[in-house]
Each structure stands twice: as structure tokens, then as C-alpha cells.
PDB file of C-alpha atoms and ligand atoms in Angstrom:
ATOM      1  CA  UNK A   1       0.000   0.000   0.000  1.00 69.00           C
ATOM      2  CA  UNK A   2       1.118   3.802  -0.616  1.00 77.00           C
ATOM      3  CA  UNK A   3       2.665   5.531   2.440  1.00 84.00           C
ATOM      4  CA  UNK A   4       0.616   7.898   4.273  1.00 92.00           C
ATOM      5  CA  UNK A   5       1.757  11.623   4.269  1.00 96.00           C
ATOM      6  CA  UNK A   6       1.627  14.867   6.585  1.00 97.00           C
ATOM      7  CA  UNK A   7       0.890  18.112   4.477  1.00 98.00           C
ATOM      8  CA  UNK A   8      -0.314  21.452   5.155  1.00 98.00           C
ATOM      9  CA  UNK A   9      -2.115  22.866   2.286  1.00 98.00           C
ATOM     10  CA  UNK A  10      -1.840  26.834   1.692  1.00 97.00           C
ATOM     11  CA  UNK A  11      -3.577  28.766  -1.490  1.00 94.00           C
ATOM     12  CA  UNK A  12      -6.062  31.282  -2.628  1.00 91.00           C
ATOM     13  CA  UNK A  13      -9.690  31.250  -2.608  1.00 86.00           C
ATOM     14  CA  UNK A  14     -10.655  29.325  -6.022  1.00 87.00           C
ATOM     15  CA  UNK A  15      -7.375  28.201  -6.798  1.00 92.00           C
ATOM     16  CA  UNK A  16      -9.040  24.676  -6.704  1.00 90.00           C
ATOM     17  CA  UNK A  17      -7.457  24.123  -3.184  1.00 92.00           C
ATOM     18  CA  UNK A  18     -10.653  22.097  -2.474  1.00 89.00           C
ATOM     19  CA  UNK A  19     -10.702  19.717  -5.712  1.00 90.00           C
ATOM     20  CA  UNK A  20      -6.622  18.700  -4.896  1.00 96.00           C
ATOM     21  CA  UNK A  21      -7.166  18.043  -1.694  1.00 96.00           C
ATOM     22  CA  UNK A  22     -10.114  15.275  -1.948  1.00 94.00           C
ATOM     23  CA  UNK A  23      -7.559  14.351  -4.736  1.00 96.00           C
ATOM     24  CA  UNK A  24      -4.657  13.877  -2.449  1.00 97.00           C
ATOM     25  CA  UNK A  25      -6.684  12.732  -0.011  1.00 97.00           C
ATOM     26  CA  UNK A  26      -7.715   9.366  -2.344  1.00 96.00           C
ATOM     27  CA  UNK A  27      -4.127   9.257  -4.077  1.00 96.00           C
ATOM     28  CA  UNK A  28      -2.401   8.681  -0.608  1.00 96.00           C
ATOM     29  CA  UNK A  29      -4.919   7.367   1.537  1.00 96.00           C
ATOM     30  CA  UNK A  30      -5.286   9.790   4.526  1.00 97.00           C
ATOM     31  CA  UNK A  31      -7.884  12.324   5.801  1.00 97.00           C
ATOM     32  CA  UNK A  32      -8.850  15.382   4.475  1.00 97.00           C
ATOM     33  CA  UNK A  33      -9.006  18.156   7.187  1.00 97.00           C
ATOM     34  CA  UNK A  34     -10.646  21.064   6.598  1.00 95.00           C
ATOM     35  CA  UNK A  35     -11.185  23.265   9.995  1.00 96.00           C
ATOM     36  CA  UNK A  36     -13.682  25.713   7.450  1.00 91.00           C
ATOM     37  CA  UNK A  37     -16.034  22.040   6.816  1.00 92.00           C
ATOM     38  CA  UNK A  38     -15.357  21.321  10.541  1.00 95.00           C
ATOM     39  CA  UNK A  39     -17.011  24.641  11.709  1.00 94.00           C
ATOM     40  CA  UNK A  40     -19.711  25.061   9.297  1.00 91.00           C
ATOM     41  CA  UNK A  41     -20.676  21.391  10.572  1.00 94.00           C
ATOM     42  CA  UNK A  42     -20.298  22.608  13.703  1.00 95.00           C
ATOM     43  CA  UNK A  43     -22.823  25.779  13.040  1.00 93.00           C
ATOM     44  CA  UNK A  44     -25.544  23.224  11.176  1.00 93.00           C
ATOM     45  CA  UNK A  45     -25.283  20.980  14.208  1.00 96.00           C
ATOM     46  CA  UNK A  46     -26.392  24.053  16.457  1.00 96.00           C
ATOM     47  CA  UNK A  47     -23.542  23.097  19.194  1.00 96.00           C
ATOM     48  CA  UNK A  48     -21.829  25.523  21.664  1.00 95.00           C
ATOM     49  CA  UNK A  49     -18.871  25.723  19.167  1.00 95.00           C
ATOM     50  CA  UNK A  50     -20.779  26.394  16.418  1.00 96.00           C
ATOM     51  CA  UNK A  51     -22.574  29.458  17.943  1.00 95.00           C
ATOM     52  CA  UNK A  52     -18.864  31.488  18.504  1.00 93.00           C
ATOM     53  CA  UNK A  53     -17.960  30.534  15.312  1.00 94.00           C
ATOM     54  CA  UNK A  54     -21.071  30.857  13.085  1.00 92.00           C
ATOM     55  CA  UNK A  55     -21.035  34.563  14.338  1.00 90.00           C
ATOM     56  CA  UNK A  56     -16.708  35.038  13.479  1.00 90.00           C
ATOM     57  CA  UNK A  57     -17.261  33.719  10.873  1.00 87.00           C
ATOM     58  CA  UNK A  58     -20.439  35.930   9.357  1.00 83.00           C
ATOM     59  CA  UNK A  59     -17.785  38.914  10.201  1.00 82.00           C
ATOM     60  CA  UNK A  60     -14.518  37.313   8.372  1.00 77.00           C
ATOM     61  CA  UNK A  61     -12.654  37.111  10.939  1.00 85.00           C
ATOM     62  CA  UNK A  62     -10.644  34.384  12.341  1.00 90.00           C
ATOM     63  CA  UNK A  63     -11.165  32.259  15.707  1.00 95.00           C
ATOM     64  CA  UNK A  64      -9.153  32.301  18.361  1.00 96.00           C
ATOM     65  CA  UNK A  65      -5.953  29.976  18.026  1.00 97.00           C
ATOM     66  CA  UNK A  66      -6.880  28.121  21.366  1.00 97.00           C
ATOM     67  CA  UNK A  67      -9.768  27.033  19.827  1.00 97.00           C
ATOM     68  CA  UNK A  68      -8.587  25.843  16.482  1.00 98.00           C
ATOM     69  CA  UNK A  69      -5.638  24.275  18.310  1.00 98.00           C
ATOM     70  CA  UNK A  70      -7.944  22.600  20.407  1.00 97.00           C
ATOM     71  CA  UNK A  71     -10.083  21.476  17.626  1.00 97.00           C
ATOM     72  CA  UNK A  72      -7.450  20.237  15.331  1.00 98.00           C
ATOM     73  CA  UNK A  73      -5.208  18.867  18.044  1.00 97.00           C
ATOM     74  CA  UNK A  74      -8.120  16.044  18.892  1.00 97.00           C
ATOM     75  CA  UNK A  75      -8.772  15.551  15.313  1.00 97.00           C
ATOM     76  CA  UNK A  76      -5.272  15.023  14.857  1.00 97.00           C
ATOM     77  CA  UNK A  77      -5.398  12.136  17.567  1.00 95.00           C
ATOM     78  CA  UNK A  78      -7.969   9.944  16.375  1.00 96.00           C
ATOM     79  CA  UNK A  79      -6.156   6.769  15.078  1.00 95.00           C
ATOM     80  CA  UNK A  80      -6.464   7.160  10.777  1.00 95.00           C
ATOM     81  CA  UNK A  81      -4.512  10.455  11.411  1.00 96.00           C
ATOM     82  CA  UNK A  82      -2.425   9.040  13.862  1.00 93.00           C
ATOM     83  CA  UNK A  83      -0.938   6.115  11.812  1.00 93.00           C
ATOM     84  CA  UNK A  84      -1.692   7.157   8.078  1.00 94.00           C
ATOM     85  CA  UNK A  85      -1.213  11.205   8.232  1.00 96.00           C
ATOM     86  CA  UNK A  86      -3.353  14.107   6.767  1.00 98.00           C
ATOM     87  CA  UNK A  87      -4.083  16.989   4.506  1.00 98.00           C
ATOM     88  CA  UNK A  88      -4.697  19.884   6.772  1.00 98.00           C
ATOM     89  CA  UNK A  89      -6.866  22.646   4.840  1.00 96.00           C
ATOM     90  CA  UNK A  90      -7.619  25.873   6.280  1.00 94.00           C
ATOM     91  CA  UNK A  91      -5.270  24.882   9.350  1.00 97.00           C
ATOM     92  CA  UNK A  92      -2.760  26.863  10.500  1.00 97.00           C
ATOM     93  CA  UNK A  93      -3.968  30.176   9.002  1.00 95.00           C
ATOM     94  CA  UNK A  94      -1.365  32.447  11.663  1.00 94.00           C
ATOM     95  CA  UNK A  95       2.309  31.895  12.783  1.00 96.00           C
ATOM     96  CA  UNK A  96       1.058  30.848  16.366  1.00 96.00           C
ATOM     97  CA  UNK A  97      -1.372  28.147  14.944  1.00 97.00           C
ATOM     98  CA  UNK A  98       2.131  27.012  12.538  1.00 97.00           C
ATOM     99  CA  UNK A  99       3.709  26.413  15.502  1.00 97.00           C
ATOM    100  CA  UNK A 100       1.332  24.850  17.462  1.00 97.00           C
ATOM    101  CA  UNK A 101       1.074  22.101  15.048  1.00 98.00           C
ATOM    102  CA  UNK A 102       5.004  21.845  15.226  1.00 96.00           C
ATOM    103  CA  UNK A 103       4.633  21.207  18.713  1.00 96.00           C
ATOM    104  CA  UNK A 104       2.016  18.525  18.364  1.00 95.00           C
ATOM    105  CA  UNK A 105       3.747  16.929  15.414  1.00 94.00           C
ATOM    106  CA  UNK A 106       6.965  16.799  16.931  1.00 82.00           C
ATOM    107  CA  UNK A 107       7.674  13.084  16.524  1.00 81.00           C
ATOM    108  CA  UNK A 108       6.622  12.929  13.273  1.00 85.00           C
ATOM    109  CA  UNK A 109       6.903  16.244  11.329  1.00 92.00           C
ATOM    110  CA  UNK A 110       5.319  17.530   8.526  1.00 96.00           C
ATOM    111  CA  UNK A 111       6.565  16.354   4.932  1.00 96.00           C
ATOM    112  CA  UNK A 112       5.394  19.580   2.886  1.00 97.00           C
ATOM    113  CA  UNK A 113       3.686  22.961   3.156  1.00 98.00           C
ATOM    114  CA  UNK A 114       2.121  23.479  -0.224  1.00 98.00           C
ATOM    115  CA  UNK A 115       1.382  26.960  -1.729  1.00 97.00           C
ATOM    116  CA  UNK A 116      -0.880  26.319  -4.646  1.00 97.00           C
ATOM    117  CA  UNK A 117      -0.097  29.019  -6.479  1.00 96.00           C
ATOM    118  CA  UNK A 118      -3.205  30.630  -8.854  1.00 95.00           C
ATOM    119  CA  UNK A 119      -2.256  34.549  -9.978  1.00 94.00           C
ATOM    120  CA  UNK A 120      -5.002  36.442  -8.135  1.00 92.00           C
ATOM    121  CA  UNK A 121      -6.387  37.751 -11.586  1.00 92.00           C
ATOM    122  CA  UNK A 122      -6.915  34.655 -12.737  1.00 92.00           C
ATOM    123  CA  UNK A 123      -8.953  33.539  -9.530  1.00 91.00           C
ATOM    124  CA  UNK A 124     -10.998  36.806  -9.142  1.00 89.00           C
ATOM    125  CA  UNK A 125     -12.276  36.173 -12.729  1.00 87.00           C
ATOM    126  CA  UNK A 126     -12.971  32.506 -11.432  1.00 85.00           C
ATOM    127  CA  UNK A 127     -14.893  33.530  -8.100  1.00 85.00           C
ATOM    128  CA  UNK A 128     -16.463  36.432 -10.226  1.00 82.00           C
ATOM    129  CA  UNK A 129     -18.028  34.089 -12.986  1.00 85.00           C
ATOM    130  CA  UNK A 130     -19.225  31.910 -10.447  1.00 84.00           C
ATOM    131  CA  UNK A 131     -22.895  31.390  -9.983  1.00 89.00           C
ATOM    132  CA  UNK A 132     -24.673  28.736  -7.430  1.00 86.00           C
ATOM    133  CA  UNK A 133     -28.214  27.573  -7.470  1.00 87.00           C
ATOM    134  CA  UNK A 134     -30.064  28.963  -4.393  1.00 88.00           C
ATOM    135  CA  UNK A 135     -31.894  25.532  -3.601  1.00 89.00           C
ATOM    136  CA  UNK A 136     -29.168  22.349  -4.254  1.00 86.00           C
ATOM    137  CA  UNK A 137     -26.234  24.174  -4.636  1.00 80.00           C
ATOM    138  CA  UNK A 138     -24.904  23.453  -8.038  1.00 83.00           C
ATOM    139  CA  UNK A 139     -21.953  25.338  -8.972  1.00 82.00           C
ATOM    140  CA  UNK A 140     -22.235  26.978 -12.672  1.00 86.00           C
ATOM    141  CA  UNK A 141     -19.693  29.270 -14.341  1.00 85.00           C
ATOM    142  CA  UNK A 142     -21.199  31.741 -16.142  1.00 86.00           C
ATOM    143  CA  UNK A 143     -20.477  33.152 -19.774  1.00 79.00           C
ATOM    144  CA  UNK A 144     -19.541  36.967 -19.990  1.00 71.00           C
ATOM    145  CA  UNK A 145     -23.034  39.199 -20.525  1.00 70.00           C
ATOM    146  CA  UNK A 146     -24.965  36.231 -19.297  1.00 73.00           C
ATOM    147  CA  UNK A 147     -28.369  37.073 -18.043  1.00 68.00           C
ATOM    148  CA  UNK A 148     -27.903  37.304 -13.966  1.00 66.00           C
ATOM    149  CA  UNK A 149     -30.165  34.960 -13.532  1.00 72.00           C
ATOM    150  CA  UNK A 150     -31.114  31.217 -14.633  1.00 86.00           C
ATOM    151  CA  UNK A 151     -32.340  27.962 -13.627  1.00 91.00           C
ATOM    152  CA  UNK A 152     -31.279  25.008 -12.576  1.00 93.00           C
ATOM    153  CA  UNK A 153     -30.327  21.958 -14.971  1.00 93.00           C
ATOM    154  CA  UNK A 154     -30.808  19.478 -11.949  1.00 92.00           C
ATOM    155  CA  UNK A 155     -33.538  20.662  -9.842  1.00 95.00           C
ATOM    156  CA  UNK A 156     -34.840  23.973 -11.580  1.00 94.00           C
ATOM    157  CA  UNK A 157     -34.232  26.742  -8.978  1.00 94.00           C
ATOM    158  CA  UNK A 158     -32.489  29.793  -9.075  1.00 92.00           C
ATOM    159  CA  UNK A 159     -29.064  30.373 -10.122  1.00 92.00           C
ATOM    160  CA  UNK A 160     -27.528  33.060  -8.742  1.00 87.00           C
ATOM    161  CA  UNK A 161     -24.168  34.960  -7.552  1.00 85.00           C
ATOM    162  CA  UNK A 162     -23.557  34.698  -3.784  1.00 79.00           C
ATOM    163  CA  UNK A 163     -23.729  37.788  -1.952  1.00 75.00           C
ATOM    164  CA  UNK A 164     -19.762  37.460  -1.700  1.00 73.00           C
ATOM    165  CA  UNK A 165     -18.568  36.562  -5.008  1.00 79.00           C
ATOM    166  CA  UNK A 166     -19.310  39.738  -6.103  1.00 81.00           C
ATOM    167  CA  UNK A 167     -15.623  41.454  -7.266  1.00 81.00           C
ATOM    168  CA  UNK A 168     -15.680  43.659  -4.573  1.00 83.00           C
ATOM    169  CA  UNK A 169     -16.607  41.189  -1.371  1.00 81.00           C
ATOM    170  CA  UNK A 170     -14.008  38.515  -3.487  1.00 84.00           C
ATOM    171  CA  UNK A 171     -11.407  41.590  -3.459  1.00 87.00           C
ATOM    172  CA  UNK A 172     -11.692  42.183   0.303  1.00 84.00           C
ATOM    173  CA  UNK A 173     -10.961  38.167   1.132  1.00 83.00           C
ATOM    174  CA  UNK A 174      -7.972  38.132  -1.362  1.00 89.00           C
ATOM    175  CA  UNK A 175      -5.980  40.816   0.559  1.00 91.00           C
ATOM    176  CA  UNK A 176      -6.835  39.605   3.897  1.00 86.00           C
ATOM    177  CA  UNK A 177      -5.455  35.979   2.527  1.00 89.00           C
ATOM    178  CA  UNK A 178      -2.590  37.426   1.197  1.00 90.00           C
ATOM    179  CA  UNK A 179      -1.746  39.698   4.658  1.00 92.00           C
ATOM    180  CA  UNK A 180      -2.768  36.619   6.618  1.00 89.00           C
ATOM    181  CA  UNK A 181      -0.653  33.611   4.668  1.00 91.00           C
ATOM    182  CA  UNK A 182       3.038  35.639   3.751  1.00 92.00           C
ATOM    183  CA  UNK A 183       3.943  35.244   7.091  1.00 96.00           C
ATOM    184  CA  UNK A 184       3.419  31.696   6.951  1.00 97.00           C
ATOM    185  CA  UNK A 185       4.608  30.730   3.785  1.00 96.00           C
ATOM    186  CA  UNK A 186       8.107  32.870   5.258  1.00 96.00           C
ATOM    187  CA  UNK A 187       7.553  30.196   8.031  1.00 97.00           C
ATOM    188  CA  UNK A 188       7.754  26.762   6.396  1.00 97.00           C
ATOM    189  CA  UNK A 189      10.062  28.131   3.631  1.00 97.00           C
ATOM    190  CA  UNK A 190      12.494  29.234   6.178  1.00 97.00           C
ATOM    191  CA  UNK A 191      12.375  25.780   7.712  1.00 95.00           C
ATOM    192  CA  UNK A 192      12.549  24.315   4.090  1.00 95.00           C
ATOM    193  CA  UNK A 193       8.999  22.949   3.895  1.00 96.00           C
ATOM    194  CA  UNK A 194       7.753  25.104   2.008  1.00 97.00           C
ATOM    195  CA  UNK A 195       6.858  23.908  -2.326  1.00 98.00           C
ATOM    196  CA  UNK A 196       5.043  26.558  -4.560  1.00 98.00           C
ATOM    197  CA  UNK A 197       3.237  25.153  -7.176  1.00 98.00           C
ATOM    198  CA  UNK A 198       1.472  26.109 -10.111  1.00 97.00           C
ATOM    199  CA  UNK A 199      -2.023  25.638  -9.889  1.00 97.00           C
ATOM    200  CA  UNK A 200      -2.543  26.773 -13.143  1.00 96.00           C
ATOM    201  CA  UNK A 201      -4.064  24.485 -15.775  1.00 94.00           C
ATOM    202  CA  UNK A 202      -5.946  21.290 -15.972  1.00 95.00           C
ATOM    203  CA  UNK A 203      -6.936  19.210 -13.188  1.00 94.00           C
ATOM    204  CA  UNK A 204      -5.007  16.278 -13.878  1.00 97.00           C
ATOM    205  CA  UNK A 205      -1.938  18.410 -14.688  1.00 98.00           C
ATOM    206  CA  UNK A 206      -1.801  20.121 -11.158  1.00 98.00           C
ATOM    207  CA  UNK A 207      -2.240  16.902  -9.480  1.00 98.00           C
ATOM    208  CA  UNK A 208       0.817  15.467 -10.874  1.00 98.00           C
ATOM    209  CA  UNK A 209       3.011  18.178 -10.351  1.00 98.00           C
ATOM    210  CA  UNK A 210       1.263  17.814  -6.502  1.00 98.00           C
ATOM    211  CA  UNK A 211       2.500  14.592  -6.446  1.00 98.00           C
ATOM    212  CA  UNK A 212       5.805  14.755  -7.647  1.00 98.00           C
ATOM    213  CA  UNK A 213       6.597  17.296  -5.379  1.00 98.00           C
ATOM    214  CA  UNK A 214       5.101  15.521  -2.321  1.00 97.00           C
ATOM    215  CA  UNK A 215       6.733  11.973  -3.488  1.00 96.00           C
ATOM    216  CA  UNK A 216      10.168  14.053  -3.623  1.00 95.00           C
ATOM    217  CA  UNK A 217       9.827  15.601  -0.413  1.00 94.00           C
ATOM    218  CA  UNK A 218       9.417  12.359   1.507  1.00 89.00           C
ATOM    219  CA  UNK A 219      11.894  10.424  -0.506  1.00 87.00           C
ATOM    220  CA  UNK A 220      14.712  13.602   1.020  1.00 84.00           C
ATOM    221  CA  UNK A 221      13.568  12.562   4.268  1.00 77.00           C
TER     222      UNK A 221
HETATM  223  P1  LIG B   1     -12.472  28.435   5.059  1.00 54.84           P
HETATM  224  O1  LIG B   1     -13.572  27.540   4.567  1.00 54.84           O
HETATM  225  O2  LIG B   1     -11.168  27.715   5.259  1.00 54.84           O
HETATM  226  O3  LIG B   1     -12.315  29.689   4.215  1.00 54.84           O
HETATM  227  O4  LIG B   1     -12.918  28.930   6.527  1.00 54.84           O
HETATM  228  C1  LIG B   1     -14.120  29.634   6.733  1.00 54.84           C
HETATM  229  C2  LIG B   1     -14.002  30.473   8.009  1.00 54.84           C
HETATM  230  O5  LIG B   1     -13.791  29.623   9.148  1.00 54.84           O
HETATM  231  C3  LIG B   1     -12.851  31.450   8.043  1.00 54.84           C
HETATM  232  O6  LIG B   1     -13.167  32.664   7.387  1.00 54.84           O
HETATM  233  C4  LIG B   1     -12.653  31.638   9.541  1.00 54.84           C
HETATM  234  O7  LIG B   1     -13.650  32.498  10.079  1.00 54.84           O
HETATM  235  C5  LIG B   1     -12.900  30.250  10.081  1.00 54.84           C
HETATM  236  N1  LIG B   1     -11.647  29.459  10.139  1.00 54.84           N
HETATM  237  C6  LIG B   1     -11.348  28.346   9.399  1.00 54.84           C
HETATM  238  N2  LIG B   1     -10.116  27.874   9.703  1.00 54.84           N
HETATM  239  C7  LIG B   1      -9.626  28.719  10.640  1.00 54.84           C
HETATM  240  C8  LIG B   1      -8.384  28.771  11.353  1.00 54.84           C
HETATM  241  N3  LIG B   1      -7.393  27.891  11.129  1.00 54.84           N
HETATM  242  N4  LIG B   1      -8.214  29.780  12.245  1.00 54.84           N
HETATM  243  C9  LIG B   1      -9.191  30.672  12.491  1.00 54.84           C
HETATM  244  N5  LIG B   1     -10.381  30.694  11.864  1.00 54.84           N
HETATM  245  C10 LIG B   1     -10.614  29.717  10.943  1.00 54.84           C
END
């Protein structure tokens, strides 16, 4: 069987962070942890948590480190994390959180941080062409002069921009990702864990420069 493998996965909004990760995730066998699912599962289920973070959250802003520590530290413990490894997503987002997860990982480090590098042009014209249908949640990418509305192809509702895709709300979350990550892609690149890659291009294409670079990593170790 493939080895496991300990990554930390760093990139813009729509730079297909999400797609390469469940990717990864089946390619090497190992959870898929993203703290943004955990606490919007935490908000549906209505629990303690979930109340302090669905309002954060509804601000952009970030939770306190104990918390996610806390959170991510126990996830990090249960036993297919434990002996196979992980893909953390959304986890550490500051320089305290980083190193944190040095502290808990310190018998058996991290392979890689990954940035996955998308030019922020090209993902505001993603996030700005995107369109989601109100009721099941399909996503659609719409054409230029497109009508702004349209139905559904699987369950006829209403397709529709979200209230933050618009260029201006998608502008806002691009500088605070780019004021919140430099610091901590300085961090694992002064520690030499750091791999850029391009995340330009086909599926396929990114996932195999994703793996050679992982696959090299580990084999230096
Ligand atoms: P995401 O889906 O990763 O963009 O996360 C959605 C939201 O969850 C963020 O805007 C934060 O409010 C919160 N969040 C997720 N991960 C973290 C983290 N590591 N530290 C603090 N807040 C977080």
C-alpha cells in the first residue's frame, strides 16, 4: 500500500485548493481536514462551538488559536490520522497556529507545506463568474453578458451569484489571505517545507506536479 503523508495545504480562494485536496486525499490514503467544513458542521449541528464561530465567521474574521488548536489537536489524535497522516486545509492560518502544530507533530513532522499558487487575476475572474443555485447548490460558471439569472439543470431553482462573489466582497478576502498567509509561507520556507506550485491548468496536470513534489519531499527525508 502507498505511504501515508503529513501536508499542510496553503492557497487562494478558487485556486481549486478544495478539488486537490479530496484528490490527495484518495491518491495517498489519509484524511482530508478542513477546519472551514469542521465549523460550518459545527454551526448546522447548532452546538456551543458552532454558535462562537457561526457569528466570526459571518464577520470574516478568524477564531481564536486556542480554539482551532484545540479542535485540530483532537482531530489530529484519532487513530487514521495518527498512523496514516493528513491533509490539513484551512489549518494553520497564523504563525502561532504554525507552531502549534510543530509542537504537536513533533515526533513525526510535517513532509510539505504546499502553496498552490493561482495569480489572483486569474482567480478573481474565477470567483467572479461563479454562480450557485439557491436551492441544491450546483456550482455553474457563467459566460460573460450572461443574463444574472437562470435555472437550474438538476432541480430547476435559481441560479444566482452569492452575496460574496461579487468582485468587490471577493477583493476584500484576497488581501486579507494574502496579509494573513506571507507570514506563513516565510515560516515553512524558512524551515525548508515550504513547495510553490502552479495551480494553473488542468486538473489532472496540477495533481501530478502535486505529487511529484510531495513523493520528492518524503523520498529527502
Ligand atoms: P475556510 O472555509 O477555510 O475559508 O474557513 C471559513 C471560516 O472559518 C474562516 O473565514 C474563519 O472564520 C474560520 N476558520 C477556518 N479555519 C480557521 C483557522 N485555522 N483559524 C481561524 N479561523 C478559521
Amino acid at each position: 500500500m502507498i505511504q501515508g503523508v503529513r501536508l499542510v495545504i496553503l492557497g487562494r480562494q478558487g485556486a481549486g485548493k478544495g478539488t486537490q485536496c479530496v484528490r490527495l486525499s484518495n491518491h495517498y490514503v489519509v484524511p482530508h481536514i478542513s477546519t472551514g467544513d469542521m465549523l460550518r458542521a459545527a454551526v448546522r449541528e447548532g452546538t456551543e462551538l458552532g454558535r462562537v464561530a457561526g457569528e466570526i465567521m459571518n464577520t470574516g474574521g478568524l477564531l481564536p488559536d486556542e480554539i482551532m488548536v484545540g479542535i485540530v489537536g483532537e482531530r489530529l489524535s484519532r487513530p487514521d490520522a495518527e498512523r496514516r497522516g493528513f491533509i490539513l486545509d484551512g489549518f494553520p492560518r497564523t504563525v502561532g497556529q504554525a507552531e502549534s502544530l510543530g509542537a504537536m507533530l513533533s515526533d513525526s513532522p510535517l513532509d510539505l507545506a504546499i502553496d498552490l499558487d493561482v495569480p489572483r487575476e486569474l482567480v478573481l475572474e474565477r470567483i467572479s463568474s461563479r454562480r450557485v443555485c439557491r436551492d441544491c447548490g450546483s456550482n455553474y460558471a457563467a459566460s460573460r453578458n450572461e443574463p444574472p439569472t437562470r435555472i437550474c439543470d438538476r432541480c430547476g431553482g435559481d441560479v444566482v451569484q452569492r452575496d460574496d462573489d461579487t468582485p468587490e466582497a471577493v477583493n476584500k478576502r484576497l488581501d486579507l489571505y494574502d496579509t494573513q498567509t506571507t507570514p506563513l509561507i516565510n515560516f515553512y520556507n524558512a524551515k525548508g517545507l515550504l513547495a510553490v506550485i502552479n495551480g494553473v491548468g488542468h486538473p489532472d496536470h496540477v495533481l501530478d506536479r502535486l505529487v511529484a513534489a510531495i513523493d520528492e519531499a518524503r523520498d529527502r527525508r
